[in-house]
One Martini backbone bead per residue (centre of mass of N, CA, C, O) as a GRO file, in nm:
protein
  170
    1MET     BB    1  -1.229   7.113   0.944
    2ASP     BB    2  -1.209   6.962   1.241
    3VAL     BB    3  -1.329   6.890   1.550
    4ILE     BB    4  -1.075   6.971   1.705
    5GLU     BB    5  -1.037   7.248   1.574
    6PHE     BB    6  -1.306   7.359   1.661
    7PHE     BB    7  -1.251   7.342   1.972
    8GLU     BB    8  -0.987   7.503   1.971
    9LEU     BB    9  -1.128   7.765   1.865
   10SER     BB   10  -1.314   7.780   2.137
   11ALA     BB   11  -1.106   7.874   2.309
   12GLY     BB   12  -1.215   8.064   2.588
   13LYS     BB   13  -1.386   8.368   2.623
   14TRP     BB   14  -1.748   8.418   2.642
   15PHE     BB   15  -2.030   8.585   2.505
   16SER     BB   16  -2.377   8.500   2.561
   17GLN     BB   17  -2.672   8.497   2.349
   18ARG     BB   18  -3.019   8.392   2.413
   19THR     BB   19  -3.295   8.247   2.226
   20VAL     BB   20  -3.615   8.111   2.325
   21HIS     BB   21  -3.869   7.903   2.156
   22ASN     BB   22  -4.189   7.811   2.206
   23LEU     BB   23  -4.380   7.641   1.970
   24GLN     BB   24  -4.661   7.629   2.124
   25SER     BB   25  -4.683   7.913   2.299
   26GLY     BB   26  -4.460   8.146   2.206
   27GLU     BB   27  -4.255   8.168   2.409
   28LEU     BB   28  -4.001   8.388   2.529
   29GLN     BB   29  -3.644   8.376   2.582
   30ALA     BB   30  -3.377   8.564   2.748
   31GLY     BB   31  -3.017   8.530   2.758
   32LYS     BB   32  -2.705   8.524   2.954
   33SER     BB   33  -2.341   8.452   2.927
   34ASP     BB   34  -2.048   8.315   3.053
   35LEU     BB   35  -1.775   8.154   2.888
   36LYS     BB   36  -1.554   7.866   2.936
   37ILE     BB   37  -1.303   7.724   2.717
   38GLU     BB   38  -1.123   7.409   2.749
   39MET     BB   39  -0.852   7.227   2.682
   40VAL     BB   40  -0.796   6.876   2.735
   41THR     BB   41  -0.659   6.594   2.809
   42ALA     BB   42  -0.689   6.248   2.810
   43SER     BB   43  -0.536   6.245   3.108
   44ASP     BB   44  -0.748   6.372   3.246
   45ALA     BB   45  -0.931   6.275   3.509
   46ALA     BB   46  -1.216   6.348   3.395
   47VAL     BB   47  -1.181   6.203   3.122
   48VAL     BB   48  -1.118   5.922   3.225
   49LYS     BB   49  -1.381   5.885   3.383
   50LEU     BB   50  -1.570   5.924   3.140
   51CYS     BB   51  -1.464   5.690   2.970
   52HIS     BB   52  -1.521   5.464   3.175
   53GLN     BB   53  -1.830   5.517   3.189
   54HIS     BB   54  -1.827   5.446   2.851
   55SER     BB   55  -1.616   5.224   2.772
   56ILE     BB   56  -1.343   5.398   2.716
   57ASN     BB   57  -1.022   5.418   2.595
   58PRO     BB   58  -0.817   5.696   2.616
   59THR     BB   59  -0.554   5.550   2.464
   60SER     BB   60  -0.711   5.420   2.190
   61THR     BB   61  -0.767   5.722   2.103
   62ASN     BB   62  -0.831   6.048   1.938
   63LEU     BB   63  -0.885   6.222   2.202
   64LYS     BB   64  -1.061   6.498   2.360
   65GLY     BB   65  -1.091   6.761   2.591
   66VAL     BB   66  -1.369   6.956   2.743
   67ARG     BB   67  -1.413   7.257   2.926
   68ILE     BB   68  -1.722   7.393   3.061
   69SER     BB   69  -1.813   7.721   3.167
   70TRP     BB   70  -2.076   7.895   3.358
   71ASP     BB   71  -2.230   8.241   3.380
   72GLY     BB   72  -2.583   8.298   3.422
   73ILE     BB   73  -2.897   8.405   3.260
   74PRO     BB   74  -3.154   8.242   3.103
   75ASP     BB   75  -3.363   8.453   3.240
   76ARG     BB   76  -3.502   8.731   3.383
   77ASN     BB   77  -3.686   8.517   3.578
   78GLN     BB   78  -3.412   8.389   3.665
   79ALA     BB   79  -3.164   8.243   3.808
   80LYS     BB   80  -2.855   8.210   3.851
   81GLN     BB   81  -2.601   8.020   3.665
   82ILE     BB   82  -2.355   7.778   3.779
   83GLY     BB   83  -2.108   7.586   3.584
   84SER     BB   84  -1.994   7.254   3.471
   85THR     BB   85  -1.819   7.059   3.212
   86ILE     BB   86  -1.734   6.751   3.050
   87LEU     BB   87  -1.572   6.651   2.746
   88ALA     BB   88  -1.552   6.385   2.497
   89ILE     BB   89  -1.382   6.359   2.196
   90VAL     BB   90  -1.477   6.090   1.955
   91PRO     BB   91  -1.349   5.983   1.686
   92ASN     BB   92  -1.392   5.817   1.403
   93PRO     BB   93  -1.149   5.627   1.256
   94ASP     BB   94  -1.307   5.593   0.967
   95ASN     BB   95  -1.472   5.889   1.034
   96PRO     BB   96  -1.383   6.197   1.165
   97SER     BB   97  -1.662   6.358   1.092
   98GLU     BB   98  -1.741   6.143   1.309
   99GLY     BB   99  -1.897   6.092   1.644
  100GLN     BB  100  -1.840   6.146   1.989
  101VAL     BB  101  -2.001   6.295   2.289
  102LEU     BB  102  -1.906   6.287   2.604
  103GLN     BB  103  -2.101   6.263   2.907
  104GLU     BB  104  -2.215   6.227   3.213
  105LYS     BB  105  -2.516   6.256   3.077
  106GLY     BB  106  -2.447   6.094   2.838
  107ASN     BB  107  -2.467   6.131   2.475
  108SER     BB  108  -2.334   6.219   2.159
  109ARG     BB  109  -2.337   6.313   1.826
  110TYR     BB  110  -2.131   6.390   1.539
  111VAL     BB  111  -2.107   6.637   1.263
  112MET     BB  112  -1.862   6.737   1.028
  113GLY     BB  113  -1.878   6.959   0.794
  114GLY     BB  114  -1.754   7.088   0.495
  115ASP     BB  115  -1.868   7.384   0.616
  116ASP     BB  116  -1.788   7.394   0.934
  117VAL     BB  117  -2.035   7.244   1.063
  118LEU     BB  118  -2.157   7.160   1.378
  119THR     BB  119  -2.332   6.859   1.471
  120LEU     BB  120  -2.551   6.788   1.743
  121ILE     BB  121  -2.678   6.467   1.867
  122THR     BB  122  -2.957   6.403   2.089
  123GLU     BB  123  -3.075   6.084   2.226
  124SER     BB  124  -3.373   5.980   2.398
  125ASP     BB  125  -3.659   5.906   2.572
  126THR     BB  126  -3.703   6.241   2.637
  127VAL     BB  127  -3.497   6.343   2.399
  128CYS     BB  128  -3.446   6.564   2.105
  129ALA     BB  129  -3.138   6.699   1.970
  130GLU     BB  130  -3.030   6.982   1.760
  131GLU     BB  131  -2.703   7.121   1.702
  132ARG     BB  132  -2.561   7.420   1.558
  133LEU     BB  133  -2.218   7.515   1.471
  134TRP     BB  134  -2.053   7.837   1.391
  135TYR     BB  135  -1.836   8.052   1.205
  136LEU     BB  136  -1.792   8.381   1.095
  137MET     BB  137  -1.559   8.418   1.301
  138PRO     BB  138  -1.325   8.355   1.534
  139ASN     BB  139  -1.508   8.569   1.741
  140LEU     BB  140  -1.780   8.434   1.597
  141ARG     BB  141  -2.051   8.245   1.721
  142LEU     BB  142  -2.304   8.009   1.623
  143ARG     BB  143  -2.638   7.890   1.739
  144THR     BB  144  -2.861   7.614   1.691
  145SER     BB  145  -3.185   7.476   1.809
  146VAL     BB  146  -3.367   7.160   1.854
  147VAL     BB  147  -3.621   7.062   2.096
  148LYS     BB  148  -3.761   6.737   2.177
  149GLN     BB  149  -4.007   6.620   2.381
  150ALA     BB  150  -4.204   6.361   2.494
  151ASN     BB  151  -4.442   6.576   2.584
  152GLY     BB  152  -4.422   6.785   2.307
  153THR     BB  153  -4.208   6.978   2.350
  154GLU     BB  154  -4.088   7.269   2.164
  155GLN     BB  155  -3.761   7.408   2.082
  156ALA     BB  156  -3.602   7.711   1.981
  157SER     BB  157  -3.265   7.838   1.908
  158PHE     BB  158  -3.051   8.132   1.953
  159CYS     BB  159  -2.689   8.196   1.932
  160SER     BB  160  -2.448   8.435   2.038
  161GLU     BB  161  -2.080   8.445   2.025
  162ILE     BB  162  -1.829   8.637   2.198
  163ARG     BB  163  -1.515   8.700   2.218
  164MET     BB  164  -1.309   8.784   2.503
  165GLY     BB  165  -1.087   8.874   2.291
  166VAL     BB  166  -0.861   8.664   2.153
  167SER     BB  167  -0.762   8.437   1.960
  168PRO     BB  168  -0.545   8.169   2.013
  169LYS     BB  169  -0.457   8.182   1.681
  170SER     BB  170  -0.372   8.506   1.645
   0.00000   0.00000   0.00000
């Protein structure tokens, strides 16, 4: 599977359950949310704007856009969060199993493994994060992440996501 197929398989509505563990304090948080993931074309206005923001010509590469919306409670002691973001998936033309994931605030790089596990790596002056995503079945996706912040805080998380309905390719 390539990265575009991975995101195409992600299209749909998902129920997500997440557990976050603060590795210093031992504190645990548990949250849940509904996700909506949509594929959008490279000509979508939000994707074009994002590409221009990162000095990438949306017509010169084999990129795809992904719109992700969420509605959920990150922890039982926190307020409900509703939002959305747009991503531009930009495969490396020389090695499509690697590339960039452009976001409004920064970007990440990805590695699509031969085992169909997608690894997203985000690095900045303030944070270093590695997230791994894979499918057990077309309607069951798992995610793990480790986030290290410049202030020394480290968190690990596990997330299971169940598609609400059927896979778009079934």
